[in-house]
Amino acid sequence: MSRDPKDVAAEALELPLKARAELASQLLESLDELSEEENDESWAVEAERRYAEYKAGNIDSVSAEDLFDRLRARRG
């Protein structure tokens, strides 16, 4: 039986920092196994999901200017 990814993520977020970092590294490395076509398809599906959430009013947009301002503020 397959577990819900949200449940797995919630459980993983309870791990100590080092364990989360190791898990994140393993997950990122596993993505290297995807072909370019699989990777493109995954991003297309995610983009469509995010757009649908935006259109449904479940998430807000952020202007590029605001995003870059926030990133610059984080750096120093």
Short mmCIF file of the N, C-alpha and C atoms (twelve columns), coordinates in Angstrom:
data_MODEL
# 
_entry.id   MODEL 
# 
loop_
_atom_site.group_PDB 
_atom_site.id 
_atom_site.type_symbol 
_atom_site.label_atom_id 
_atom_site.label_alt_id 
_atom_site.label_comp_id 
_atom_site.label_asym_id 
_atom_site.label_seq_id 
_atom_site.Cartn_x 
_atom_site.Cartn_y 
_atom_site.Cartn_z 
_atom_site.pdbx_PDB_model_num 
ATOM 1   N N  . MET A 1  0.835  -1.180 0.000   1 
ATOM 2   C CA . MET A 1  0.000  0.000  0.000   1 
ATOM 3   C C  . MET A 1  0.882  1.245  0.000   1 
ATOM 4   N N  . SER A 2  0.553  2.204  -0.833  1 
ATOM 5   C CA . SER A 2  1.324  3.431  -0.968  1 
ATOM 6   C C  . SER A 2  0.857  4.457  0.065   1 
ATOM 7   N N  . ARG A 3  1.810  5.158  0.653   1 
ATOM 8   C CA . ARG A 3  1.483  6.190  1.641   1 
ATOM 9   C C  . ARG A 3  1.278  7.523  0.947   1 
ATOM 10  N N  . ASP A 4  0.439  8.357  1.539   1 
ATOM 11  C CA . ASP A 4  0.181  9.686  1.012   1 
ATOM 12  C C  . ASP A 4  1.449  10.525 1.178   1 
ATOM 13  N N  . PRO A 5  1.917  11.161 0.097   1 
ATOM 14  C CA . PRO A 5  3.129  11.992 0.193   1 
ATOM 15  C C  . PRO A 5  3.031  13.077 1.262   1 
ATOM 16  N N  . LYS A 6  1.839  13.624 1.488   1 
ATOM 17  C CA . LYS A 6  1.680  14.653 2.519   1 
ATOM 18  C C  . LYS A 6  1.968  14.079 3.906   1 
ATOM 19  N N  . ASP A 7  1.548  12.828 4.131   1 
ATOM 20  C CA . ASP A 7  1.823  12.177 5.413   1 
ATOM 21  C C  . ASP A 7  3.321  11.925 5.578   1 
ATOM 22  N N  . VAL A 8  3.958  11.490 4.501   1 
ATOM 23  C CA . VAL A 8  5.399  11.243 4.536   1 
ATOM 24  C C  . VAL A 8  6.135  12.553 4.813   1 
ATOM 25  N N  . ALA A 9  5.725  13.629 4.151   1 
ATOM 26  C CA . ALA A 9  6.374  14.924 4.345   1 
ATOM 27  C C  . ALA A 9  6.198  15.415 5.777   1 
ATOM 28  N N  . ALA A 10 4.989  15.282 6.315   1 
ATOM 29  C CA . ALA A 10 4.739  15.716 7.692   1 
ATOM 30  C C  . ALA A 10 5.625  14.949 8.662   1 
ATOM 31  N N  . GLU A 11 5.757  13.666 8.427   1 
ATOM 32  C CA . GLU A 11 6.614  12.838 9.278   1 
ATOM 33  C C  . GLU A 11 8.081  13.240 9.125   1 
ATOM 34  N N  . ALA A 12 8.504  13.493 7.896   1 
ATOM 35  C CA . ALA A 12 9.895  13.871 7.646   1 
ATOM 36  C C  . ALA A 12 10.232 15.211 8.295   1 
ATOM 37  N N  . LEU A 13 9.274  16.124 8.326   1 
ATOM 38  C CA . LEU A 13 9.522  17.439 8.913   1 
ATOM 39  C C  . LEU A 13 9.721  17.385 10.428  1 
ATOM 40  N N  . GLU A 14 9.381  16.274 11.022  1 
ATOM 41  C CA . GLU A 14 9.601  16.096 12.456  1 
ATOM 42  C C  . GLU A 14 11.013 15.595 12.761  1 
ATOM 43  N N  . LEU A 15 11.757 15.213 11.733  1 
ATOM 44  C CA . LEU A 15 13.114 14.716 11.924  1 
ATOM 45  C C  . LEU A 15 14.042 15.849 12.345  1 
ATOM 46  N N  . PRO A 16 15.145 15.500 13.011  1 
ATOM 47  C CA . PRO A 16 16.152 16.525 13.327  1 
ATOM 48  C C  . PRO A 16 16.736 17.114 12.041  1 
ATOM 49  N N  . LEU A 17 17.304 18.303 12.149  1 
ATOM 50  C CA . LEU A 17 17.830 19.025 10.993  1 
ATOM 51  C C  . LEU A 17 18.767 18.178 10.147  1 
ATOM 52  N N  . LYS A 18 19.733 17.515 10.754  1 
ATOM 53  C CA . LYS A 18 20.707 16.730 9.991   1 
ATOM 54  C C  . LYS A 18 20.025 15.600 9.223   1 
ATOM 55  N N  . ALA A 19 19.077 14.939 9.857   1 
ATOM 56  C CA . ALA A 19 18.362 13.850 9.190   1 
ATOM 57  C C  . ALA A 19 17.536 14.386 8.027   1 
ATOM 58  N N  . ARG A 20 16.914 15.569 8.193   1 
ATOM 59  C CA . ARG A 20 16.147 16.169 7.095   1 
ATOM 60  C C  . ARG A 20 17.056 16.531 5.935   1 
ATOM 61  N N  . ALA A 21 18.241 17.053 6.257   1 
ATOM 62  C CA . ALA A 21 19.192 17.420 5.204   1 
ATOM 63  C C  . ALA A 21 19.642 16.186 4.434   1 
ATOM 64  N N  . GLU A 22 19.902 15.109 5.142   1 
ATOM 65  C CA . GLU A 22 20.314 13.863 4.468   1 
ATOM 66  C C  . GLU A 22 19.189 13.320 3.598   1 
ATOM 67  N N  . LEU A 23 17.970 13.367 4.117   1 
ATOM 68  C CA . LEU A 23 16.817 12.905 3.345   1 
ATOM 69  C C  . LEU A 23 16.618 13.762 2.098   1 
ATOM 70  N N  . ALA A 24 16.729 15.074 2.263   1 
ATOM 71  C CA . ALA A 24 16.585 15.979 1.118   1 
ATOM 72  C C  . ALA A 24 17.635 15.674 0.061   1 
ATOM 73  N N  . SER A 25 18.845 15.429 0.503   1 
ATOM 74  C CA . SER A 25 19.926 15.110 -0.438  1 
ATOM 75  C C  . SER A 25 19.615 13.824 -1.200  1 
ATOM 76  N N  . GLN A 26 19.139 12.820 -0.492  1 
ATOM 77  C CA . GLN A 26 18.792 11.552 -1.144  1 
ATOM 78  C C  . GLN A 26 17.663 11.741 -2.143  1 
ATOM 79  N N  . LEU A 27 16.671 12.526 -1.767  1 
ATOM 80  C CA . LEU A 27 15.554 12.766 -2.679  1 
ATOM 81  C C  . LEU A 27 16.001 13.514 -3.926  1 
ATOM 82  N N  . LEU A 28 16.845 14.524 -3.746  1 
ATOM 83  C CA . LEU A 28 17.346 15.273 -4.899  1 
ATOM 84  C C  . LEU A 28 18.184 14.381 -5.811  1 
ATOM 85  N N  . GLU A 29 19.016 13.540 -5.225  1 
ATOM 86  C CA . GLU A 29 19.829 12.628 -6.039  1 
ATOM 87  C C  . GLU A 29 18.950 11.670 -6.822  1 
ATOM 88  N N  . SER A 30 17.832 11.252 -6.243  1 
ATOM 89  C CA . SER A 30 16.949 10.313 -6.938  1 
ATOM 90  C C  . SER A 30 16.343 10.943 -8.183  1 
ATOM 91  N N  . LEU A 31 16.242 12.268 -8.206  1 
ATOM 92  C CA . LEU A 31 15.682 12.951 -9.374  1 
ATOM 93  C C  . LEU A 31 16.641 12.919 -10.554 1 
ATOM 94  N N  . ASP A 32 17.932 12.726 -10.278 1 
ATOM 95  C CA . ASP A 32 18.905 12.633 -11.359 1 
ATOM 96  C C  . ASP A 32 18.653 11.417 -12.236 1 
ATOM 97  N N  . GLU A 33 17.881 10.473 -11.713 1 
ATOM 98  C CA . GLU A 33 17.592 9.256  -12.463 1 
ATOM 99  C C  . GLU A 33 16.511 9.480  -13.517 1 
ATOM 100 N N  . LEU A 34 15.826 10.611 -13.441 1 
ATOM 101 C CA . LEU A 34 14.788 10.910 -14.421 1 
ATOM 102 C C  . LEU A 34 15.417 11.288 -15.756 1 
ATOM 103 N N  . SER A 35 14.759 10.880 -16.827 1 
ATOM 104 C CA . SER A 35 15.203 11.324 -18.140 1 
ATOM 105 C C  . SER A 35 14.811 12.789 -18.304 1 
ATOM 106 N N  . GLU A 36 15.371 13.436 -19.293 1 
ATOM 107 C CA . GLU A 36 15.029 14.838 -19.545 1 
ATOM 108 C C  . GLU A 36 13.536 14.981 -19.830 1 
ATOM 109 N N  . GLU A 37 12.976 14.033 -20.555 1 
ATOM 110 C CA . GLU A 37 11.552 14.082 -20.870 1 
ATOM 111 C C  . GLU A 37 10.710 13.922 -19.605 1 
ATOM 112 N N  . GLU A 38 11.102 12.993 -18.709 1 
ATOM 113 C CA . GLU A 38 10.376 12.801 -17.454 1 
ATOM 114 C C  . GLU A 38 10.466 14.049 -16.580 1 
ATOM 115 N N  . ASN A 39 11.637 14.657 -16.554 1 
ATOM 116 C CA . ASN A 39 11.826 15.870 -15.781 1 
ATOM 117 C C  . ASN A 39 10.956 17.002 -16.329 1 
ATOM 118 N N  . ASP A 40 10.954 17.169 -17.644 1 
ATOM 119 C CA . ASP A 40 10.125 18.199 -18.266 1 
ATOM 120 C C  . ASP A 40 8.647  17.962 -17.967 1 
ATOM 121 N N  . GLU A 41 8.223  16.704 -18.044 1 
ATOM 122 C CA . GLU A 41 6.820  16.363 -17.773 1 
ATOM 123 C C  . GLU A 41 6.467  16.654 -16.319 1 
ATOM 124 N N  . SER A 42 7.361  16.343 -15.403 1 
ATOM 125 C CA . SER A 42 7.115  16.603 -13.979 1 
ATOM 126 C C  . SER A 42 6.936  18.093 -13.719 1 
ATOM 127 N N  . TRP A 43 7.801  18.910 -14.343 1 
ATOM 128 C CA . TRP A 43 7.688  20.356 -14.145 1 
ATOM 129 C C  . TRP A 43 6.427  20.899 -14.809 1 
ATOM 130 N N  . ALA A 44 6.037  20.344 -15.944 1 
ATOM 131 C CA . ALA A 44 4.817  20.796 -16.615 1 
ATOM 132 C C  . ALA A 44 3.593  20.491 -15.748 1 
ATOM 133 N N  . VAL A 45 3.561  19.313 -15.161 1 
ATOM 134 C CA . VAL A 45 2.451  18.938 -14.283 1 
ATOM 135 C C  . VAL A 45 2.403  19.868 -13.073 1 
ATOM 136 N N  . GLU A 46 3.569  20.144 -12.486 1 
ATOM 137 C CA . GLU A 46 3.627  21.041 -11.326 1 
ATOM 138 C C  . GLU A 46 3.193  22.455 -11.704 1 
ATOM 139 N N  . ALA A 47 3.623  22.936 -12.853 1 
ATOM 140 C CA . ALA A 47 3.225  24.278 -13.302 1 
ATOM 141 C C  . ALA A 47 1.712  24.343 -13.503 1 
ATOM 142 N N  . GLU A 48 1.140  23.321 -14.092 1 
ATOM 143 C CA . GLU A 48 -0.305 23.284 -14.299 1 
ATOM 144 C C  . GLU A 48 -1.047 23.249 -12.961 1 
ATOM 145 N N  . ARG A 49 -0.531 22.483 -12.003 1 
ATOM 146 C CA . ARG A 49 -1.148 22.403 -10.679 1 
ATOM 147 C C  . ARG A 49 -1.126 23.773 -10.003 1 
ATOM 148 N N  . ARG A 50 0.025  24.443 -10.062 1 
ATOM 149 C CA . ARG A 50 0.146  25.763 -9.435  1 
ATOM 150 C C  . ARG A 50 -0.768 26.784 -10.105 1 
ATOM 151 N N  . TYR A 51 -0.861 26.739 -11.423 1 
ATOM 152 C CA . TYR A 51 -1.723 27.671 -12.139 1 
ATOM 153 C C  . TYR A 51 -3.188 27.437 -11.770 1 
ATOM 154 N N  . ALA A 52 -3.580 26.173 -11.672 1 
ATOM 155 C CA . ALA A 52 -4.959 25.858 -11.284 1 
ATOM 156 C C  . ALA A 52 -5.247 26.371 -9.871  1 
ATOM 157 N N  . GLU A 53 -4.294 26.230 -8.962  1 
ATOM 158 C CA . GLU A 53 -4.452 26.743 -7.598  1 
ATOM 159 C C  . GLU A 53 -4.592 28.264 -7.613  1 
ATOM 160 N N  . TYR A 54 -3.797 28.917 -8.435  1 
ATOM 161 C CA . TYR A 54 -3.875 30.375 -8.569  1 
ATOM 162 C C  . TYR A 54 -5.238 30.792 -9.122  1 
ATOM 163 N N  . LYS A 55 -5.672 30.147 -10.201 1 
ATOM 164 C CA . LYS A 55 -6.946 30.493 -10.834 1 
ATOM 165 C C  . LYS A 55 -8.122 30.252 -9.882  1 
ATOM 166 N N  . ALA A 56 -7.993 29.242 -9.007  1 
ATOM 167 C CA . ALA A 56 -9.054 28.928 -8.051  1 
ATOM 168 C C  . ALA A 56 -9.055 29.885 -6.866  1 
ATOM 169 N N  . GLY A 57 -8.036 30.756 -6.799  1 
ATOM 170 C CA . GLY A 57 -7.958 31.717 -5.710  1 
ATOM 171 C C  . GLY A 57 -7.359 31.154 -4.432  1 
ATOM 172 N N  . ASN A 58 -6.715 29.991 -4.542  1 
ATOM 173 C CA . ASN A 58 -6.126 29.359 -3.361  1 
ATOM 174 C C  . ASN A 58 -4.735 29.888 -3.020  1 
ATOM 175 N N  . ILE A 59 -4.085 30.503 -3.990  1 
ATOM 176 C CA . ILE A 59 -2.764 31.086 -3.745  1 
ATOM 177 C C  . ILE A 59 -2.695 32.442 -4.437  1 
ATOM 178 N N  . ASP A 60 -1.824 33.292 -3.918  1 
ATOM 179 C CA . ASP A 60 -1.633 34.620 -4.505  1 
ATOM 180 C C  . ASP A 60 -0.381 34.633 -5.361  1 
ATOM 181 N N  . SER A 61 -0.336 35.595 -6.249  1 
ATOM 182 C CA . SER A 61 0.870  35.773 -7.046  1 
ATOM 183 C C  . SER A 61 1.769  36.799 -6.371  1 
ATOM 184 N N  . VAL A 62 3.029  36.776 -6.739  1 
ATOM 185 C CA . VAL A 62 4.013  37.735 -6.243  1 
ATOM 186 C C  . VAL A 62 4.737  38.267 -7.466  1 
ATOM 187 N N  . SER A 63 4.877  39.579 -7.543  1 
ATOM 188 C CA . SER A 63 5.576  40.152 -8.691  1 
ATOM 189 C C  . SER A 63 7.055  39.767 -8.633  1 
ATOM 190 N N  . ALA A 64 7.673  39.736 -9.779  1 
ATOM 191 C CA . ALA A 64 9.108  39.421 -9.836  1 
ATOM 192 C C  . ALA A 64 9.895  40.444 -9.025  1 
ATOM 193 N N  . GLU A 65 9.499  41.706 -9.087  1 
ATOM 194 C CA . GLU A 65 10.194 42.749 -8.341  1 
ATOM 195 C C  . GLU A 65 10.142 42.471 -6.833  1 
ATOM 196 N N  . ASP A 66 8.958  42.106 -6.330  1 
ATOM 197 C CA . ASP A 66 8.828  41.783 -4.907  1 
ATOM 198 C C  . ASP A 66 9.657  40.561 -4.532  1 
ATOM 199 N N  . LEU A 67 9.632  39.564 -5.394  1 
ATOM 200 C CA . LEU A 67 10.405 38.350 -5.132  1 
ATOM 201 C C  . LEU A 67 11.888 38.670 -5.023  1 
ATOM 202 N N  . PHE A 68 12.411 39.431 -5.979  1 
ATOM 203 C CA . PHE A 68 13.836 39.751 -5.957  1 
ATOM 204 C C  . PHE A 68 14.188 40.638 -4.768  1 
ATOM 205 N N  . ASP A 69 13.276 41.542 -4.390  1 
ATOM 206 C CA . ASP A 69 13.503 42.366 -3.194  1 
ATOM 207 C C  . ASP A 69 13.623 41.485 -1.956  1 
ATOM 208 N N  . ARG A 70 12.748 40.502 -1.843  1 
ATOM 209 C CA . ARG A 70 12.797 39.586 -0.696  1 
ATOM 210 C C  . ARG A 70 14.108 38.795 -0.673  1 
ATOM 211 N N  . LEU A 71 14.519 38.325 -1.831  1 
ATOM 212 C CA . LEU A 71 15.765 37.577 -1.902  1 
ATOM 213 C C  . LEU A 71 16.968 38.424 -1.549  1 
ATOM 214 N N  . ARG A 72 16.982 39.666 -2.035  1 
ATOM 215 C CA . ARG A 72 18.084 40.569 -1.693  1 
ATOM 216 C C  . ARG A 72 18.102 40.862 -0.200  1 
ATOM 217 N N  . ALA A 73 16.939 40.996 0.409   1 
ATOM 218 C CA . ALA A 73 16.854 41.274 1.844   1 
ATOM 219 C C  . ALA A 73 17.407 40.101 2.656   1 
ATOM 220 N N  . ARG A 74 17.222 38.895 2.179   1 
ATOM 221 C CA . ARG A 74 17.742 37.712 2.886   1 
ATOM 222 C C  . ARG A 74 19.272 37.674 2.894   1 
ATOM 223 N N  . ARG A 75 19.872 38.165 1.811   1 
ATOM 224 C CA . ARG A 75 21.328 38.113 1.685   1 
ATOM 225 C C  . ARG A 75 22.027 39.119 2.576   1 
ATOM 226 N N  . GLY A 76 21.357 40.122 2.986   1 
ATOM 227 C CA . GLY A 76 22.080 41.019 3.842   1 
ATOM 228 C C  . GLY A 76 21.555 42.352 3.904   1 
# 
